[in-house]
Short mmCIF file of C-alpha atoms in Angstrom, two decimals:
data_model
loop_
_atom_site.label_atom_id
_atom_site.label_comp_id
_atom_site.label_asym_id
_atom_site.label_seq_id
_atom_site.Cartn_x
_atom_site.Cartn_y
_atom_site.Cartn_z
CA MET A 289 -31.20 -8.32 -64.08
CA GLY A 290 -31.40 -9.61 -60.65
CA ASP A 291 -27.94 -10.89 -60.29
CA GLN A 292 -26.94 -7.42 -61.25
CA LYS A 293 -28.85 -5.63 -58.80
CA ASP A 294 -27.36 -7.92 -55.85
CA GLY A 295 -24.00 -7.03 -57.09
CA MET A 296 -24.77 -3.41 -57.34
CA GLN A 297 -26.16 -3.55 -53.96
CA LYS A 298 -22.71 -5.26 -52.32
CA ILE A 299 -20.87 -2.57 -53.88
CA ILE A 300 -23.00 0.12 -52.42
CA THR A 301 -22.91 -1.60 -49.13
CA THR A 302 -18.67 -2.01 -49.59
CA LEU A 303 -18.64 1.73 -50.22
CA ALA A 304 -20.68 2.84 -47.51
CA VAL A 305 -18.68 0.92 -45.15
CA LYS A 306 -15.37 1.88 -46.88
CA ASN A 307 -16.90 5.40 -46.54
CA GLU A 308 -17.62 5.08 -43.18
CA GLU A 309 -14.06 4.05 -41.98
CA ILE A 310 -12.71 7.15 -43.71
CA GLN A 311 -15.13 9.46 -42.16
CA ASN A 312 -13.98 7.83 -38.73
CA PHE A 313 -10.44 7.65 -39.86
CA ILE A 314 -10.66 11.72 -40.74
CA LEU A 315 -12.40 12.19 -37.33
CA LEU A 316 -9.15 10.65 -35.59
CA LEU A 317 -6.76 12.64 -37.93
CA LYS A 318 -8.73 15.93 -37.09
CA GLN A 319 -8.78 15.09 -33.25
CA SER A 320 -4.55 14.16 -33.67
CA LEU A 321 -4.53 17.31 -34.74
CA GLN A 322 -6.07 19.52 -32.14
CA ASN A 323 -4.17 17.12 -29.98
CA ILE A 324 -0.83 18.05 -31.44
CA GLU A 325 -2.05 21.60 -31.03
CA VAL A 326 -2.97 21.21 -27.34
CA ASN A 327 0.15 19.12 -26.41
CA SER A 328 2.65 21.12 -28.58
CA SER A 329 1.58 24.60 -26.39
CA GLN A 330 1.38 22.54 -23.46
CA ALA A 331 5.03 21.47 -23.88
CA GLN A 332 6.31 24.82 -24.97
CA ALA A 333 4.50 26.60 -21.94
CA GLU A 334 6.62 23.95 -19.51
CA LEU A 335 9.92 24.50 -21.58
CA GLU A 336 9.12 28.37 -21.24
CA SER A 337 8.42 27.53 -17.33
CA GLU A 338 11.30 25.59 -16.98
CA PHE A 339 13.93 28.05 -18.65
CA SER A 340 12.31 30.95 -16.81
CA SER A 341 13.09 28.61 -13.04
CA LEU A 342 16.55 28.34 -14.46
CA TYR A 343 17.35 32.31 -15.17
CA ASN A 344 15.86 33.15 -11.99
CA VAL A 345 17.97 30.35 -9.95
CA LEU A 346 21.16 31.87 -12.29
CA ASP A 347 19.95 35.40 -11.43
CA GLU A 348 19.94 34.70 -7.92
CA LEU A 349 23.42 33.03 -7.79
CA LYS A 350 25.03 35.98 -9.68
CA ASP A 351 23.24 38.72 -7.11
CA SER A 352 25.00 36.30 -3.97
CA MET A 353 28.26 36.33 -5.43
CA LEU A 354 28.59 40.24 -6.50
CA THR A 355 27.43 40.66 -2.87
CA LYS A 356 30.17 38.47 -1.81
CA ILE A 357 32.52 40.20 -4.03
CA LYS A 358 31.27 43.92 -2.90
CA GLN A 359 31.10 43.18 0.70
CA GLU A 360 34.92 41.66 0.21
CA ARG A 361 36.01 44.84 -1.64
CA ALA A 362 34.00 46.77 1.29
CA SER A 363 35.98 45.21 4.06
CA LYS A 364 39.49 45.02 2.70
CA THR A 365 39.26 48.75 1.36
CA TYR A 366 37.68 49.89 5.10
CA GLU A 367 41.06 48.27 6.89
CA LEU A 368 43.61 49.91 4.37
CA GLN A 369 41.79 53.08 4.52
CA THR A 370 42.23 52.69 8.12
CA GLN A 371 45.83 51.80 8.21
CA LEU A 372 46.88 54.55 5.41
CA SER A 373 45.15 57.17 7.79
CA ALA A 374 47.22 56.08 10.73
CA CYS A 375 50.23 56.12 8.74
CA THR A 376 49.62 59.80 7.29
CA LYS A 377 49.53 60.96 10.82
CA ALA A 378 52.23 59.06 12.17
CA LEU A 379 54.58 60.56 9.25
CA GLU A 380 53.59 64.35 9.68
CA SER A 381 54.30 63.93 13.40
CA SER A 382 57.60 62.33 12.51
CA GLU A 383 58.37 65.08 10.01
CA GLU A 384 57.74 67.88 12.78
CA LEU A 385 60.53 66.20 15.08
CA LEU A 386 62.32 65.81 12.20
CA GLU A 387 62.48 69.67 11.87
CA LEU A 388 62.49 70.48 15.45
CA ALA A 389 65.39 68.19 15.80
CA ASN A 390 67.46 70.10 13.20
CA GLN A 391 66.67 73.39 14.69
CA THR A 392 67.89 72.52 17.87
CA LEU A 393 71.18 71.38 16.20
CA CYS A 394 71.56 74.59 14.67
CA THR A 395 70.78 77.27 16.99
CA ALA A 396 70.93 75.71 20.75
CA GLU A 397 73.59 76.96 23.26
CA SER A 398 75.39 74.21 24.98
CA ASP A 399 73.46 73.87 28.00
CA ASP A 400 69.82 74.56 26.03
CA PHE A 401 71.28 71.74 23.78
CA ILE A 402 71.06 69.24 26.34
CA GLN A 403 67.59 70.28 27.27
CA ALA A 404 66.44 70.03 23.96
CA ALA A 405 67.96 67.04 22.74
CA ARG A 406 66.39 65.14 26.21
CA GLN A 407 62.96 66.39 24.97
CA ILE A 408 63.23 65.38 21.62
CA LYS A 409 64.19 61.90 22.47
CA ASP A 410 61.61 61.68 24.50
CA SER A 411 58.97 62.44 21.72
CA VAL A 412 61.11 60.37 19.40
CA THR A 413 60.26 57.34 21.79
CA MET A 414 56.40 58.24 22.22
CA ALA A 415 55.91 58.83 18.58
CA PRO A 416 53.03 56.89 16.55
CA ALA A 417 55.53 56.17 13.40
CA PHE A 418 57.70 53.77 15.86
CA ARG A 419 54.76 51.92 17.02
CA LEU A 420 53.28 51.25 13.69
CA SER A 421 53.39 48.08 11.95
CA LEU A 422 54.54 48.83 8.17
CA LYS A 423 52.80 45.98 6.69
CA ALA A 424 49.31 45.60 5.16
CA LYS A 425 46.51 44.43 7.10
CA VAL A 426 44.83 42.82 4.16
CA SER A 427 46.01 41.53 1.17
CA ASP A 428 44.90 43.10 -2.45
CA SER A 429 44.27 39.69 -4.09
CA MET A 430 40.84 38.64 -4.73
CA SER A 431 41.92 35.26 -6.36
CA HIS A 432 39.56 33.31 -4.13
CA LEU A 433 36.61 35.01 -5.83
CA MET A 434 37.35 33.81 -9.21
CA VAL A 435 35.05 31.40 -10.88
CA ASP A 436 35.50 29.00 -13.71
CA PHE A 437 31.70 28.15 -14.98
CA SER A 438 33.00 25.90 -18.00
CA ARG A 439 31.66 22.61 -16.33
CA GLU A 440 28.35 24.08 -15.94
CA ARG A 441 28.45 25.53 -18.99
CA SER A 442 29.11 21.99 -20.61
CA GLN A 443 26.01 20.90 -18.51
CA LEU A 444 24.05 23.47 -19.94
CA LYS A 445 24.54 22.52 -23.32
CA SER A 446 23.43 19.08 -22.51
CA LEU A 447 20.00 20.06 -21.47
CA SER A 448 17.38 18.17 -23.64
CA PHE A 449 13.91 16.98 -23.24
CA LEU A 450 12.98 14.09 -21.27
CA PRO A 451 13.86 10.65 -22.30
CA VAL A 452 11.17 7.67 -21.83
CA PRO A 453 12.05 5.92 -18.53
CA GLY A 454 13.68 2.49 -19.13
CA THR A 455 11.46 -0.55 -18.59
CA PRO A 456 11.63 -2.23 -15.13
CA VAL A 457 12.41 -5.96 -14.37
CA ILE A 458 10.64 -7.81 -11.89
CA ASP A 459 12.97 -10.00 -9.73
CA LEU A 460 11.17 -13.10 -9.11
CA SER A 461 13.46 -14.34 -6.42
CA GLN A 462 13.25 -11.35 -4.25
CA CYS A 463 9.23 -11.31 -4.35
CA LEU A 464 7.57 -12.95 -1.29
CA VAL A 465 3.98 -13.96 -0.87
CA ALA A 466 3.17 -14.43 2.92
CA ASP A 467 0.46 -14.02 5.70
CA ASN A 468 -2.11 -12.67 2.83
CA CYS A 469 0.53 -10.02 1.62
CA VAL A 470 2.69 -9.58 -1.37
CA THR A 471 6.15 -7.94 -1.83
CA VAL A 472 7.22 -7.21 -5.44
CA VAL A 473 10.56 -6.16 -6.04
CA TRP A 474 12.13 -4.41 -9.28
CA SER A 475 15.16 -3.15 -10.97
CA VAL A 476 15.51 -0.34 -13.68
CA PRO A 477 18.79 -1.72 -15.91
CA GLY A 478 21.18 1.38 -16.20
CA GLU A 479 19.26 3.31 -13.48
CA ASP A 480 18.03 6.72 -14.79
CA ALA A 481 18.23 9.10 -12.08
CA LYS A 482 15.48 11.28 -13.79
CA ILE A 483 12.54 8.50 -12.52
CA GLU A 484 10.40 10.04 -10.51
CA HIS A 485 8.20 7.20 -9.48
CA PHE A 486 6.62 3.88 -10.12
CA ASP A 487 3.51 2.82 -11.05
CA LEU A 488 2.43 -0.90 -10.21
CA GLU A 489 -0.66 -3.00 -11.57
CA TYR A 490 -2.01 -6.53 -10.42
CA ARG A 491 -4.90 -8.60 -11.47
CA ARG A 492 -6.06 -11.41 -10.00
CA THR A 493 -6.33 -14.57 -12.17
CA ASP A 494 -7.05 -18.35 -11.96
CA HIS A 495 -4.49 -18.83 -15.14
CA GLU A 496 -1.05 -19.16 -14.63
CA GLY A 497 1.57 -17.55 -16.98
CA ALA A 498 0.69 -14.18 -19.31
CA PRO A 499 -2.54 -12.41 -19.13
CA ARG A 500 -5.14 -13.60 -21.17
CA GLY A 501 -7.17 -11.24 -23.75
CA ARG A 502 -10.35 -11.58 -21.56
CA GLU A 503 -9.75 -11.60 -18.00
CA GLU A 504 -12.34 -11.87 -15.05
CA HIS A 505 -10.64 -9.19 -13.06
CA PRO A 506 -9.44 -5.72 -13.75
CA TRP A 507 -6.29 -4.40 -13.11
CA MET A 508 -5.76 -2.66 -9.91
CA VAL A 509 -3.31 0.54 -9.51
CA VAL A 510 -0.94 1.73 -7.47
CA GLU A 511 0.74 5.04 -8.25
CA GLY A 512 3.35 7.27 -6.94
CA ILE A 513 5.58 4.18 -5.56
CA ARG A 514 9.09 6.17 -4.88
CA GLY A 515 11.15 2.68 -4.15
CA SER A 516 11.92 -0.15 -6.21
CA GLU A 517 9.59 -2.39 -4.27
CA TYR A 518 5.91 -2.35 -3.02
CA THR A 519 4.09 -4.63 -0.41
CA LEU A 520 0.32 -5.14 -0.92
CA ARG A 521 -0.97 -5.68 2.80
CA GLY A 522 -4.48 -7.58 4.10
CA GLN A 523 -5.31 -9.13 0.19
CA ARG A 524 -7.94 -11.67 0.38
CA PHE A 525 -6.75 -14.08 -1.95
CA ASP A 526 -9.74 -15.60 -3.48
CA THR A 527 -7.89 -16.32 -6.89
CA ARG A 528 -4.92 -18.90 -7.60
CA PHE A 529 -2.74 -16.39 -8.64
CA MET A 530 -2.01 -12.70 -8.96
CA THR A 531 -0.19 -11.30 -11.96
CA PHE A 532 2.15 -8.18 -11.62
CA ARG A 533 3.53 -5.25 -13.83
CA VAL A 534 5.15 -1.88 -13.29
CA LYS A 535 6.28 0.89 -15.12
CA ALA A 536 8.69 3.98 -14.74
CA CYS A 537 7.72 7.55 -15.00
CA ASN A 538 9.39 10.90 -15.01
CA LYS A 539 8.04 14.05 -14.88
CA ALA A 540 6.38 14.22 -18.60
CA VAL A 541 5.92 10.17 -19.50
CA ALA A 542 5.68 6.85 -18.51
CA GLY A 543 7.99 4.04 -19.91
CA GLU A 544 6.80 0.57 -21.14
CA PHE A 545 5.45 -1.96 -18.82
CA SER A 546 8.12 -4.56 -17.23
CA GLU A 547 6.87 -8.07 -18.60
CA PRO A 548 3.97 -9.29 -16.39
CA VAL A 549 4.97 -11.70 -13.34
CA THR A 550 2.36 -13.88 -12.24
CA LEU A 551 2.79 -15.07 -8.24
CA GLU A 552 0.77 -17.81 -6.53
CA THR A 553 -1.61 -16.67 -4.16
CA SER A 554 -3.38 -20.12 -3.15
CA ALA A 555 -5.55 -19.75 0.11
CA PHE A 556 -8.46 -21.71 1.50
CA VAL A 557 -11.78 -20.31 -0.16
CA PHE A 558 -14.85 -21.19 0.59
CA LYS A 559 -18.57 -20.29 0.81
CA LEU A 560 -21.29 -21.49 3.05
CA ASP A 561 -24.22 -23.94 1.58
CA SER A 562 -27.07 -22.08 2.14
CA GLY A 563 -29.02 -25.11 0.44
CA SER A 564 -28.62 -27.52 3.26
CA SER A 565 -28.34 -24.53 6.25
CA HIS A 566 -30.91 -24.93 8.92
CA GLN A 567 -34.43 -22.67 7.93
CA ASN A 568 -33.79 -20.43 11.10
CA LEU A 569 -30.21 -19.17 9.70
CA ARG A 570 -30.62 -16.38 6.96
CA VAL A 571 -27.46 -16.79 4.72
CA GLU A 572 -26.05 -14.03 2.75
CA GLY A 573 -22.42 -14.66 1.43
CA LEU A 574 -20.38 -15.14 4.26
CA SER A 575 -22.75 -13.67 6.64
CA VAL A 576 -25.63 -15.55 8.81
CA GLU A 577 -27.57 -14.24 10.87
CA TRP A 578 -30.09 -16.13 13.26
CA ASP A 579 -33.85 -15.55 12.12
CA SER A 580 -36.87 -16.97 14.40
CA THR A 581 -39.38 -16.70 11.34
CA GLY A 582 -37.86 -19.14 9.63
CA GLY A 583 -35.95 -16.83 6.51
CA LYS A 584 -39.53 -16.73 4.76
CA VAL A 585 -40.84 -13.25 5.75
CA LEU A 586 -38.88 -11.64 3.04
CA GLU A 587 -39.26 -14.53 0.85
CA MET A 588 -42.75 -14.19 1.17
CA LYS A 589 -42.63 -10.50 0.48
CA LYS A 590 -40.71 -10.81 -2.90
CA GLU A 591 -43.29 -13.65 -3.65
CA MET A 592 -46.44 -11.40 -2.86
CA LYS A 593 -44.97 -8.34 -5.23
CA THR A 594 -44.33 -10.79 -8.10
CA ARG A 595 -47.79 -12.57 -7.58
CA PRO A 596 -51.08 -11.21 -9.22
CA ALA A 597 -53.84 -10.41 -6.83
CA SER A 598 -55.93 -13.56 -6.24
CA PRO A 599 -57.85 -15.16 -3.58
CA LEU A 600 -55.19 -18.11 -3.99
CA ASN A 601 -52.56 -15.93 -3.54
CA SER A 602 -53.35 -13.93 -0.15
CA PRO A 603 -51.36 -13.46 2.64
CA ALA A 604 -53.16 -15.79 5.00
CA ARG A 605 -52.92 -18.89 2.49
CA SER A 606 -49.23 -17.46 1.70
CA ALA A 607 -48.17 -17.88 5.25
CA MET A 608 -49.97 -21.19 5.38
CA MET A 609 -47.87 -22.73 2.46
CA MET A 610 -44.82 -21.32 3.40
CA SER A 611 -44.81 -22.64 7.20
CA PRO A 612 -41.83 -24.30 8.39
CA LYS A 613 -43.60 -27.75 8.97
CA ARG A 614 -45.14 -27.66 5.47
CA THR A 615 -42.11 -26.10 3.59
CA PRO A 616 -40.31 -28.83 1.67
CA MET A 617 -36.47 -30.00 2.62
CA ALA A 618 -33.82 -28.60 0.01
CA ARG A 619 -32.74 -31.36 -1.43
CA GLY A 620 -28.88 -31.38 -2.91
CA SER A 621 -25.83 -33.22 -1.59
CA ARG A 622 -27.49 -33.62 1.79
CA ASP A 623 -30.65 -32.84 3.46
CA ARG A 624 -31.25 -29.34 5.38
CA PHE A 625 -30.33 -29.23 9.12
CA THR A 626 -33.21 -29.07 11.22
CA ALA A 627 -34.47 -29.31 14.68
CA GLU A 628 -32.02 -27.58 17.00
CA SER A 629 -29.17 -28.11 15.37
CA TYR A 630 -28.92 -24.46 13.68
CA THR A 631 -25.96 -25.37 11.82
CA VAL A 632 -24.59 -24.30 8.45
CA LEU A 633 -21.78 -26.40 6.65
CA ALA A 634 -19.08 -24.48 4.40
CA ASP A 635 -19.58 -26.12 0.60
CA THR A 636 -15.82 -27.11 0.21
CA ALA A 637 -14.48 -30.08 1.58
CA LEU A 638 -10.53 -30.55 3.07
CA ASP A 639 -8.68 -33.68 2.29
CA CYS A 640 -5.04 -32.38 2.47
CA GLY A 641 -2.99 -29.78 3.34
CA GLN A 642 -2.91 -26.74 5.83
CA HIS A 643 -5.75 -24.21 5.91
CA TYR A 644 -6.53 -21.14 7.94
CA TRP A 645 -10.06 -19.17 8.13
CA GLU A 646 -11.44 -16.89 10.53
CA VAL A 647 -15.07 -16.21 11.86
CA ARG A 648 -16.14 -13.17 13.56
CA PHE A 649 -19.35 -13.56 15.88
CA ASP A 650 -21.53 -11.80 18.62
CA LYS A 651 -20.38 -12.49 21.86
CA ASP A 652 -24.28 -11.68 22.93
CA SER A 653 -25.21 -14.82 20.75
CA LYS A 654 -26.99 -17.42 22.86
CA ALA A 655 -24.98 -19.95 21.43
CA PHE A 656 -22.35 -20.30 19.17
CA ALA A 657 -19.92 -22.65 17.70
CA ALA A 658 -17.31 -23.19 15.20
CA GLY A 659 -15.10 -25.78 13.96
CA LEU A 660 -14.75 -28.89 11.59
CA ALA A 661 -17.40 -31.72 10.35
CA LEU A 662 -17.65 -34.73 8.51
CA ARG A 663 -20.11 -33.94 5.28
CA SER A 664 -22.17 -36.88 6.75
CA LEU A 665 -23.32 -34.93 9.91
CA GLY A 666 -26.77 -35.87 10.71
CA LYS A 667 -29.30 -33.16 10.07
CA PHE A 668 -30.26 -33.20 13.46
CA ASP A 669 -26.79 -33.39 14.83
CA GLN A 670 -25.62 -30.48 17.20
CA LEU A 671 -21.62 -29.82 16.72
CA GLY A 672 -19.60 -31.31 19.06
CA LYS A 673 -22.33 -33.81 20.22
CA THR A 674 -21.67 -36.48 17.83
CA SER A 675 -17.67 -38.02 16.84
CA ALA A 676 -18.52 -36.64 13.01
CA SER A 677 -17.41 -32.90 14.50
CA TRP A 678 -14.99 -30.89 16.62
CA CYS A 679 -15.59 -27.44 17.75
CA LEU A 680 -15.40 -24.53 20.17
CA HIS A 681 -18.71 -24.05 21.64
CA LEU A 682 -19.81 -20.85 23.61
CA ASN A 683 -22.98 -21.00 25.67
CA ASN A 684 -24.59 -17.84 26.82
CA TRP A 685 -28.05 -19.72 27.91
CA LEU A 686 -28.70 -19.86 31.77
CA GLN A 687 -25.08 -19.65 32.18
CA THR A 688 -21.93 -18.57 30.38
CA SER A 689 -19.39 -21.32 28.97
CA PHE A 690 -16.75 -21.42 26.52
CA THR A 691 -15.48 -25.04 25.78
CA ALA A 692 -14.07 -27.37 23.45
CA LYS A 693 -16.48 -30.08 22.51
CA HIS A 694 -16.36 -33.61 20.68
CA ASN A 695 -18.03 -36.74 20.64
CA ASN A 696 -20.32 -35.00 23.56
CA LYS A 697 -17.87 -34.43 25.59
CA ALA A 698 -16.41 -30.99 26.71
CA ARG A 699 -13.45 -28.90 27.76
CA SER A 700 -13.65 -25.77 29.64
CA LEU A 701 -11.51 -23.17 28.43
CA GLU A 702 -9.87 -20.58 30.69
CA GLY A 703 -9.56 -16.85 29.70
CA PRO A 704 -11.56 -14.52 27.99
CA VAL A 705 -13.74 -14.81 25.12
CA PRO A 706 -12.57 -13.26 22.16
CA ASP A 707 -15.01 -11.83 19.06
CA ARG A 708 -12.86 -13.42 16.49
CA LEU A 709 -11.58 -17.12 16.23
CA GLY A 710 -8.79 -18.12 13.73
CA VAL A 711 -8.84 -21.88 12.58
CA HIS A 712 -6.34 -23.90 11.44
CA CYS A 713 -6.68 -27.45 9.94
CA SER A 714 -3.62 -29.36 9.31
CA TYR A 715 -5.43 -32.39 7.68
CA GLU A 716 -2.52 -35.06 7.50
CA GLU A 717 -1.60 -34.20 11.29
CA GLY A 718 -4.80 -34.48 12.23
CA LEU A 719 -4.65 -31.21 13.84
CA LEU A 720 -7.56 -28.60 14.36
CA SER A 721 -6.44 -25.40 16.24
CA PHE A 722 -8.28 -22.37 17.21
CA TYR A 723 -6.81 -19.06 18.09
CA ASN A 724 -7.65 -15.57 19.40
CA ALA A 725 -7.68 -14.19 15.88
CA HIS A 726 -6.51 -10.88 16.97
CA THR A 727 -3.45 -11.80 19.23
CA LYS A 728 -2.81 -15.33 17.16
CA GLN A 729 -2.98 -16.80 21.26
CA LEU A 730 -3.71 -20.49 21.12
CA LEU A 731 -6.91 -21.34 22.73
CA HIS A 732 -7.19 -24.89 22.07
CA THR A 733 -6.12 -27.90 19.64
CA PHE A 734 -7.67 -31.03 18.64
CA LYS A 735 -5.65 -34.12 17.70
CA THR A 736 -7.20 -36.83 15.75
CA LYS A 737 -6.93 -38.75 12.34
CA PHE A 738 -9.12 -37.92 9.67
CA THR A 739 -10.31 -40.64 7.90
CA GLN A 740 -12.61 -38.82 5.30
CA PRO A 741 -12.79 -35.22 3.98
CA VAL A 742 -14.26 -32.51 6.25
CA VAL A 743 -15.75 -29.53 6.18
CA PRO A 744 -15.84 -26.02 7.85
CA ALA A 745 -18.79 -26.21 10.12
CA PHE A 746 -20.84 -23.18 12.05
CA MET A 747 -23.94 -22.90 14.65
CA VAL A 748 -25.56 -20.08 15.93
CA TRP A 749 -28.81 -19.47 18.21
CA ASN A 750 -30.12 -16.32 18.67
CA GLY A 751 -26.92 -14.21 17.04
CA SER A 752 -24.67 -13.96 14.22
CA PHE A 753 -21.53 -14.39 12.70
CA SER A 754 -19.42 -13.80 9.16
CA VAL A 755 -16.78 -16.01 8.12
CA GLN A 756 -13.64 -14.61 6.45
CA THR A 757 -11.66 -16.95 3.46
CA GLY A 758 -9.08 -16.73 1.27
CA LEU A 759 -6.62 -16.23 3.68
CA GLN A 760 -3.09 -18.08 4.19
CA VAL A 761 -2.09 -19.98 7.32
CA PRO A 762 -0.14 -16.91 9.32
CA SER A 763 3.36 -17.29 10.20
CA THR A 764 3.08 -16.73 13.81
CA ILE A 765 0.47 -19.88 13.35
CA LYS A 766 2.90 -22.00 11.92
CA CYS A 767 5.76 -21.31 14.49
CA LEU A 768 3.19 -22.00 17.23
CA GLN A 769 2.23 -25.28 15.71
CA LYS A 770 5.59 -26.78 15.19
CA ARG A 771 6.40 -25.30 18.98
CA ASN A 772 3.23 -26.77 20.60
CA SER A 773 2.82 -29.79 18.52
CA GLY A 774 4.47 -32.17 21.16
CA THR A 775 1.76 -30.61 23.46
CA SER A 776 -1.27 -30.24 21.74
CA SER A 777 -4.64 -31.32 23.53
CA SER A 778 -5.95 -34.52 22.76
CA THR A 779 -9.96 -35.42 21.91
CA ALA A 780 -9.28 -38.34 24.13
CA SER A 781 -8.98 -36.33 27.02
CA LEU A 782 -11.86 -34.34 26.94
CA THR A 783 -14.44 -34.88 29.39
#
């Protein structure tokens, strides 16, 4: 009995699931029927609108051509009527002279005849009939206004519904990735003149090849591209690759997407290691701000909200427990920077290749530095004061100076201090160069030999800065690096 009930329950469950599937499918069919009505009405309205526009064009063209025929007829009629009137008057005058001449010939005496003949001769000489052109001023032909619309009729007969645009093909050999810009070039086999525009989609990914079913990043869309190429500018390359696909669109429909193409977008990406940063630096993402309270006030407030009310959790006791002197050091891969180092390092080391990043800083900071350091940089060490770090240093305390520093040696740098530095490291060549990020003007180059991995390093006192990563080495800097490779400054010459 129990088995029969279980079997019946399974049948009931199966029927319920199947009924739900059928109900959902019925709803889908009903919705499709509604969509057919809506879409067909819209298609019919657009068809009538297009034909109405076509009729209007034909009517306007017909009226224009009829007007031209009427104007031509009126012009020729006027010319011929004028010429006919002149000829009629000349003929009447000539007939009067002819009758007078006949009368004179029959009735005149000899003396009167000579005088009358002279008068008739003078009248004939001045008669309009002898000054007329007996050639029509205009032709009666209207052949230049005849028409033959057989070709147009054939074209009208070929009118049909819009075809689905062809599928574009991305030309991988013409695509370019440089200076944090990506140019994508494509073509459509058998170019269709009715293509109105293209839609380009792209997605960041860390996987090479065809898109996967589940990707971390969504597709981004660029619509309404009129040409057959497009350049994405000002990108931050925080993934190894970008995948692109494109489709052609006409007025009504869009075609199929092209086969996706994956382009490498490698760039140096890092975060700031807040776990080992100086406690007076408040690190939020890639932004850092000096905090004289040791960055503990916000933590105290958050903790006070979550703790139950208790004398043990009083603000005074919390402040005492969270004071800098009593706070245990953060332990991870290294100790937290302390004392007057005010340093924060990147979490990613460099051990090969060329890399570039930028840092924007507050020029009113009492002190700021940016550069490279060994991961083993001491927790008390200030950037540029030991052999384990290289940096540009801005000092606004007591007196203003802008220097290149390494191993406690400094070289003063001339010119205005930019508010944004570009930092370029060529590890194998042992080059660390600093640029004005806006103008790409070279400020200073350290030439050394890196014997172990290095990390981007920053220092700020009473100020702030923010870092931008995911940048490729700019083409301008690559050219400048080659040009200045023989004249770069050396750390050995710093004094």
